[in-house]
Short mmCIF file of C-alpha atoms in Angstrom, two decimals:
data_model
loop_
_atom_site.label_atom_id
_atom_site.label_comp_id
_atom_site.label_asym_id
_atom_site.label_seq_id
_atom_site.Cartn_x
_atom_site.Cartn_y
_atom_site.Cartn_z
CA UNK L 1 -22.77 5.13 -2.92
CA UNK L 2 -22.54 7.09 0.29
CA UNK L 3 -21.74 4.92 3.28
CA UNK L 4 -24.67 4.34 5.59
CA UNK L 5 -25.29 2.32 8.71
CA UNK L 6 -26.40 -0.52 6.43
CA UNK L 7 -23.31 -0.52 4.19
CA UNK L 8 -21.70 -3.96 4.31
CA UNK L 9 -17.91 -4.16 3.94
CA UNK L 10 -15.68 -7.11 3.07
CA UNK L 11 -11.99 -6.67 3.93
CA UNK L 12 -9.86 -9.14 1.99
CA UNK L 13 -6.43 -9.60 3.54
CA UNK L 14 -7.72 -8.66 6.97
CA UNK L 15 -4.85 -10.49 8.64
CA UNK L 16 -2.16 -8.24 7.14
CA UNK L 17 -0.74 -4.91 8.23
CA UNK L 18 -3.18 -2.74 6.29
CA UNK L 19 -6.00 -5.21 6.95
CA UNK L 20 -5.61 -4.80 10.69
CA UNK L 21 -5.80 -1.01 10.38
CA UNK L 22 -8.80 -1.22 8.04
CA UNK L 23 -10.64 -3.33 10.58
CA UNK L 24 -9.84 -0.72 13.25
CA UNK L 25 -11.01 2.13 10.98
CA UNK L 26 -14.25 0.24 10.31
CA UNK L 27 -14.97 -0.51 13.95
CA UNK L 28 -18.69 -0.09 14.63
CA UNK L 29 -19.66 -0.77 11.02
CA UNK L 30 -20.96 -3.95 9.37
CA UNK L 31 -17.68 -5.51 8.26
CA UNK L 32 -16.60 -9.04 7.39
CA UNK L 33 -12.87 -9.82 7.77
CA UNK L 34 -11.44 -12.37 5.35
CA UNK L 35 -8.02 -13.95 5.44
CA UNK L 36 -6.34 -16.50 3.19
CA UNK L 37 -7.85 -19.23 5.38
CA UNK L 38 -11.37 -18.01 4.58
CA UNK L 39 -11.10 -18.14 0.80
CA UNK L 40 -8.58 -18.08 -2.04
CA UNK L 41 -8.76 -14.95 -4.22
CA UNK L 42 -7.67 -17.04 -7.22
CA UNK L 43 -10.76 -19.28 -6.86
CA UNK L 44 -13.51 -17.64 -8.93
CA UNK L 45 -16.41 -19.45 -7.28
CA UNK L 46 -15.08 -18.90 -3.76
CA UNK L 47 -14.66 -15.19 -4.50
CA UNK L 48 -18.19 -14.91 -5.85
CA UNK L 49 -19.61 -16.53 -2.72
CA UNK L 50 -17.54 -14.31 -0.43
CA UNK L 51 -18.48 -11.06 -2.17
CA UNK L 52 -22.22 -11.82 -2.23
CA UNK L 53 -24.10 -9.67 0.26
CA UNK L 54 -21.49 -6.92 0.50
CA UNK L 55 -21.59 -3.35 -0.81
CA UNK L 56 -17.86 -2.59 -0.58
CA UNK L 57 -14.93 -4.95 -1.10
CA UNK L 58 -11.50 -3.70 0.01
CA UNK L 59 -8.68 -5.83 -1.35
CA UNK L 60 -5.69 -5.50 0.95
CA UNK L 61 -4.34 -8.94 0.03
CA UNK L 62 -1.21 -9.17 -2.10
CA UNK L 63 1.95 -11.08 -2.88
CA UNK L 64 4.28 -8.44 -1.43
CA UNK L 65 7.60 -10.32 -1.36
CA UNK L 66 9.20 -8.03 -3.94
CA UNK L 67 12.44 -9.97 -4.36
CA UNK L 68 10.79 -13.40 -4.28
CA UNK L 69 8.45 -12.30 -7.06
CA UNK L 70 11.42 -12.11 -9.44
CA UNK L 71 11.69 -15.91 -9.36
CA UNK L 72 8.03 -16.64 -8.60
CA UNK L 73 6.22 -14.28 -10.95
CA UNK L 74 3.47 -16.79 -11.73
CA UNK L 75 2.58 -17.02 -8.05
CA UNK L 76 2.69 -13.24 -7.67
CA UNK L 77 0.50 -12.83 -10.78
CA UNK L 78 -2.09 -15.22 -9.40
CA UNK L 79 -2.55 -13.18 -6.22
CA UNK L 80 -1.86 -9.68 -7.55
CA UNK L 81 -3.65 -9.90 -10.91
CA UNK L 82 -5.99 -12.91 -11.09
CA UNK L 83 -7.27 -12.18 -7.58
CA UNK L 84 -8.27 -8.56 -8.33
CA UNK L 85 -9.87 -9.68 -11.61
CA UNK L 86 -12.00 -12.22 -9.74
CA UNK L 87 -12.96 -9.68 -7.07
CA UNK L 88 -13.83 -7.07 -9.71
CA UNK L 89 -16.06 -9.47 -11.63
CA UNK L 90 -17.84 -10.51 -8.46
CA UNK L 91 -18.21 -6.89 -7.33
CA UNK L 92 -19.71 -5.96 -10.70
CA UNK L 93 -22.19 -8.86 -10.47
CA UNK L 94 -23.38 -7.69 -7.06
CA UNK L 95 -23.21 -3.93 -7.68
CA UNK L 96 -20.42 -3.51 -5.14
CA UNK L 97 -17.49 -1.10 -5.10
CA UNK L 98 -14.03 -2.67 -5.21
CA UNK L 99 -11.09 -0.90 -3.60
CA UNK L 100 -7.90 -2.31 -5.11
CA UNK L 101 -4.77 -1.34 -3.19
CA UNK L 102 -1.78 -0.88 -5.47
CA UNK L 103 1.77 0.43 -5.36
CA UNK L 104 4.35 2.94 -6.57
CA UNK L 105 6.15 -0.02 -8.20
CA UNK L 106 3.82 0.30 -11.21
CA UNK L 107 6.13 3.19 -12.21
CA UNK L 108 9.76 2.80 -13.28
CA UNK L 109 11.12 5.53 -11.00
CA UNK L 110 12.72 7.57 -13.77
CA UNK L 111 10.61 10.70 -13.20
CA UNK L 112 11.89 13.89 -11.60
CA UNK L 113 8.48 15.25 -10.57
CA UNK L 114 5.64 13.54 -8.69
CA UNK L 115 3.78 10.93 -10.73
CA UNK L 116 0.25 12.00 -11.63
CA UNK L 117 -2.57 9.54 -11.06
CA UNK L 118 -3.07 9.03 -14.81
CA UNK L 119 0.63 8.89 -15.73
CA UNK L 120 1.48 5.84 -17.87
CA UNK L 121 2.66 2.87 -15.86
CA UNK L 122 5.94 1.21 -16.72
CA UNK L 123 6.93 -1.34 -14.06
CA UNK L 124 10.43 -2.77 -14.05
CA UNK L 125 10.05 -5.53 -11.45
CA UNK L 126 7.96 -8.69 -11.44
CA UNK L 127 6.08 -7.36 -8.43
CA UNK L 128 5.35 -4.10 -10.25
CA UNK L 129 4.21 -5.91 -13.39
CA UNK L 130 1.77 -8.09 -11.46
CA UNK L 131 0.36 -5.15 -9.51
CA UNK L 132 -0.06 -3.11 -12.71
CA UNK L 133 -1.90 -6.06 -14.24
CA UNK L 134 -4.14 -6.18 -11.18
CA UNK L 135 -5.04 -2.52 -11.65
CA UNK L 136 -5.82 -3.01 -15.35
CA UNK L 137 -7.94 -6.12 -14.83
CA UNK L 138 -9.89 -4.65 -11.92
CA UNK L 139 -10.75 -1.56 -13.98
CA UNK L 140 -11.59 -3.71 -16.99
CA UNK L 141 -14.04 -5.95 -15.13
CA UNK L 142 -15.70 -3.29 -12.93
CA UNK L 143 -15.00 0.07 -14.62
CA UNK L 144 -17.74 2.01 -12.85
CA UNK L 145 -17.09 0.52 -9.43
CA UNK L 146 -13.33 0.21 -8.93
CA UNK L 147 -11.14 2.51 -6.87
CA UNK L 148 -7.40 2.08 -7.42
CA UNK L 149 -5.48 3.23 -4.35
CA UNK L 150 -1.72 3.45 -4.89
CA UNK L 151 0.47 3.73 -1.84
CA UNK L 152 4.18 3.42 -1.03
CA UNK L 153 6.74 2.72 1.70
CA UNK L 154 4.05 1.38 4.02
CA UNK L 155 4.67 0.69 7.70
CA UNK L 156 2.34 -0.12 10.58
CA UNK L 157 1.83 -1.87 13.88
CA UNK L 158 1.03 -5.32 12.49
CA UNK L 159 3.83 -7.35 10.93
CA UNK L 160 7.38 -6.48 10.00
CA UNK L 161 8.37 -3.23 8.31
CA UNK L 162 11.16 -0.67 7.95
CA UNK L 163 10.36 1.20 11.19
CA UNK L 164 10.57 -1.96 13.27
CA UNK L 165 13.73 -3.05 11.45
CA UNK L 166 15.44 0.27 12.22
CA UNK L 167 14.35 0.11 15.87
CA UNK L 168 15.75 -3.43 16.14
CA UNK L 169 19.03 -2.59 14.43
CA UNK L 170 19.45 0.45 16.66
CA UNK L 171 19.72 -1.95 19.58
CA UNK L 172 22.15 -4.25 17.77
CA UNK L 173 24.61 -1.91 16.04
CA UNK L 174 26.34 1.33 16.84
CA UNK L 175 26.06 2.51 13.24
CA UNK L 176 24.23 1.24 10.17
CA UNK L 177 24.09 2.12 6.48
CA UNK L 178 20.93 2.88 4.50
CA UNK L 179 20.52 3.80 0.83
CA UNK L 180 20.21 7.53 0.21
CA UNK L 181 19.45 7.63 -3.54
CA UNK L 182 15.91 6.21 -3.54
CA UNK L 183 13.31 8.91 -2.90
CA UNK L 184 9.76 8.23 -1.78
CA UNK L 185 6.98 8.83 0.72
CA UNK L 186 6.85 6.85 3.98
CA UNK L 187 3.18 6.12 4.70
CA UNK L 188 1.61 4.98 7.96
CA UNK L 189 -0.87 2.18 7.30
CA UNK L 190 -3.32 3.64 9.85
CA UNK L 191 -3.44 6.87 7.84
CA UNK L 192 -3.94 4.90 4.63
CA UNK L 193 -6.77 2.85 6.14
CA UNK L 194 -8.59 5.95 7.35
CA UNK L 195 -8.13 7.65 3.98
CA UNK L 196 -9.72 4.69 2.18
CA UNK L 197 -12.75 4.84 4.48
CA UNK L 198 -12.98 8.63 4.15
CA UNK L 199 -12.93 8.30 0.35
CA UNK L 200 -15.69 5.70 0.40
CA UNK L 201 -17.72 7.95 2.69
CA UNK L 202 -17.69 10.67 0.01
CA UNK L 203 -19.64 8.36 -2.28
CA UNK L 204 -16.82 8.08 -4.81
CA UNK L 205 -17.16 4.82 -6.75
CA UNK L 206 -14.32 4.86 -9.26
CA UNK L 207 -10.99 6.45 -10.09
CA UNK L 208 -7.26 6.26 -9.36
CA UNK L 209 -5.90 7.88 -6.21
CA UNK L 210 -2.45 8.24 -4.68
CA UNK L 211 -2.69 7.68 -0.95
CA UNK L 212 0.72 8.44 0.51
CA UNK L 213 1.70 10.75 3.31
CA UNK L 214 2.82 14.09 1.88
CA UNK L 215 6.40 15.19 1.34
CA UNK L 216 9.38 13.09 0.36
CA UNK L 217 12.64 11.70 1.70
CA UNK L 218 15.20 8.98 1.08
CA UNK L 219 15.38 5.69 2.94
CA UNK L 220 18.35 7.12 4.80
CA UNK L 221 16.38 10.24 5.68
CA UNK L 222 13.49 8.07 6.85
CA UNK L 223 15.84 5.98 8.99
CA UNK L 224 17.37 9.08 10.56
CA UNK L 225 13.90 10.42 11.34
CA UNK L 226 13.04 7.12 13.02
CA UNK L 227 16.19 7.29 15.12
CA UNK L 228 15.41 10.88 16.09
CA UNK L 229 11.84 9.97 16.96
CA UNK L 230 13.13 7.21 19.23
CA UNK L 231 15.43 9.66 21.01
CA UNK L 232 18.55 8.26 19.33
CA UNK L 233 21.32 10.02 17.43
CA UNK L 234 20.34 10.21 13.72
CA UNK L 235 24.03 10.46 12.80
CA UNK L 236 24.33 6.75 13.60
CA UNK L 237 22.64 6.16 10.24
CA UNK L 238 25.12 6.59 7.39
CA UNK L 239 24.21 6.94 3.68
CA UNK L 240 25.19 4.54 0.92
CA UNK L 241 24.18 4.27 -2.75
CA UNK L 242 21.90 1.61 -4.17
CA UNK L 243 24.75 -0.02 -6.06
CA UNK L 244 26.30 -0.83 -2.69
CA UNK L 245 23.17 -2.71 -1.60
CA UNK L 246 22.05 -4.81 -4.56
CA UNK L 247 18.80 -6.77 -4.33
CA UNK L 248 17.16 -9.18 -6.83
CA UNK L 249 14.32 -6.80 -7.76
CA UNK L 250 14.96 -3.29 -9.06
CA UNK L 251 13.60 -0.52 -6.84
CA UNK L 252 12.18 2.72 -8.28
CA UNK L 253 14.71 5.49 -7.69
CA UNK L 254 11.86 8.04 -7.58
CA UNK L 255 8.65 6.94 -5.88
CA UNK L 256 7.05 10.31 -5.23
CA UNK L 257 3.35 10.24 -6.09
CA UNK L 258 1.25 13.31 -6.89
CA UNK L 259 -1.97 14.02 -5.00
CA UNK L 260 -4.02 16.19 -7.38
CA UNK L 261 -6.69 13.49 -7.61
CA UNK L 262 -8.03 14.27 -4.15
CA UNK L 263 -9.34 17.75 -5.03
CA UNK L 264 -12.58 16.61 -6.74
CA UNK L 265 -13.47 14.46 -3.72
CA UNK L 266 -13.23 17.36 -1.28
CA UNK L 267 -10.50 15.55 0.66
CA UNK L 268 -7.12 17.22 1.21
CA UNK L 269 -3.84 15.40 0.58
CA UNK L 270 -2.75 13.22 3.49
CA UNK L 271 -0.65 14.79 6.24
CA UNK L 272 3.16 15.07 5.96
CA UNK L 273 5.10 11.87 6.50
CA UNK L 274 7.02 13.43 9.40
CA UNK L 275 3.79 14.13 11.32
CA UNK L 276 2.50 10.64 10.59
CA UNK L 277 5.76 9.07 11.80
CA UNK L 278 5.59 11.03 15.06
CA UNK L 279 2.02 9.84 15.64
CA UNK L 280 2.93 6.26 14.71
CA UNK L 281 5.88 6.17 17.11
CA UNK L 282 3.70 7.66 19.85
CA UNK L 283 1.23 4.83 19.14
CA UNK L 284 3.99 2.25 19.69
CA UNK L 285 4.51 1.12 16.10
CA UNK L 286 8.24 0.59 16.58
CA UNK L 287 7.73 -1.70 19.56
CA UNK L 288 4.68 -3.61 18.35
CA UNK L 289 5.25 -7.34 17.80
CA UNK L 290 6.56 -8.11 14.32
#
């Protein structure tokens, strides 16, 4: 399906960070925003009613509290797995394309080279397990009409995120410590939103894609880049190891995703994370309300 002026979009999770950027990227098109208040993705009948009349369903809703998921995996599974299954079934019934946004946490982080799109998943956290289940169920229930979009280290203007946290801490502390042994790809949610729309515009209906800004860095390197972009001294950010900052959920040590899947679509990989960060800071991401 190539997007036309009559294509009807449903954005689930429109009130979240990515949802806000998706709504901006879809400005001027026929789009219905849906938040948790509009319908519950775990309610099969409510999902079926919501999807009816739409050609594209973009699921940007998720249980994203990674640490809380360790002790509330049932709740995370309901949103991250049952929800996508319901949306996929409804999309299949109505001949719609489902875009299911997923995560680098479906991998265990033990690789030393970028993860390919079809690499086996092996999540270690409850959050990762529920998101991997969401991928599997969405593909199972709508195999010819599901796009899996994996992303990582997302930040944007709406809601709290790492960029805003670093900007806040810069005003509160002279120095701060950030882990330097987790490697990944910071990704601006505005870039991700536009990439999803660009992919849909190619007429692609199914497949797995890695939508992260290109390149790689550590959390410490990302923090130092944020400081530099804000005109602050990057040396104020000091490296520590993950074992000095223990959290309930395990984090993948290596979250670098490969981008070979874009070639058949005619789309290039997304721009480098450094360029995206510069554009995001220029757009006021660091100072936007949390």
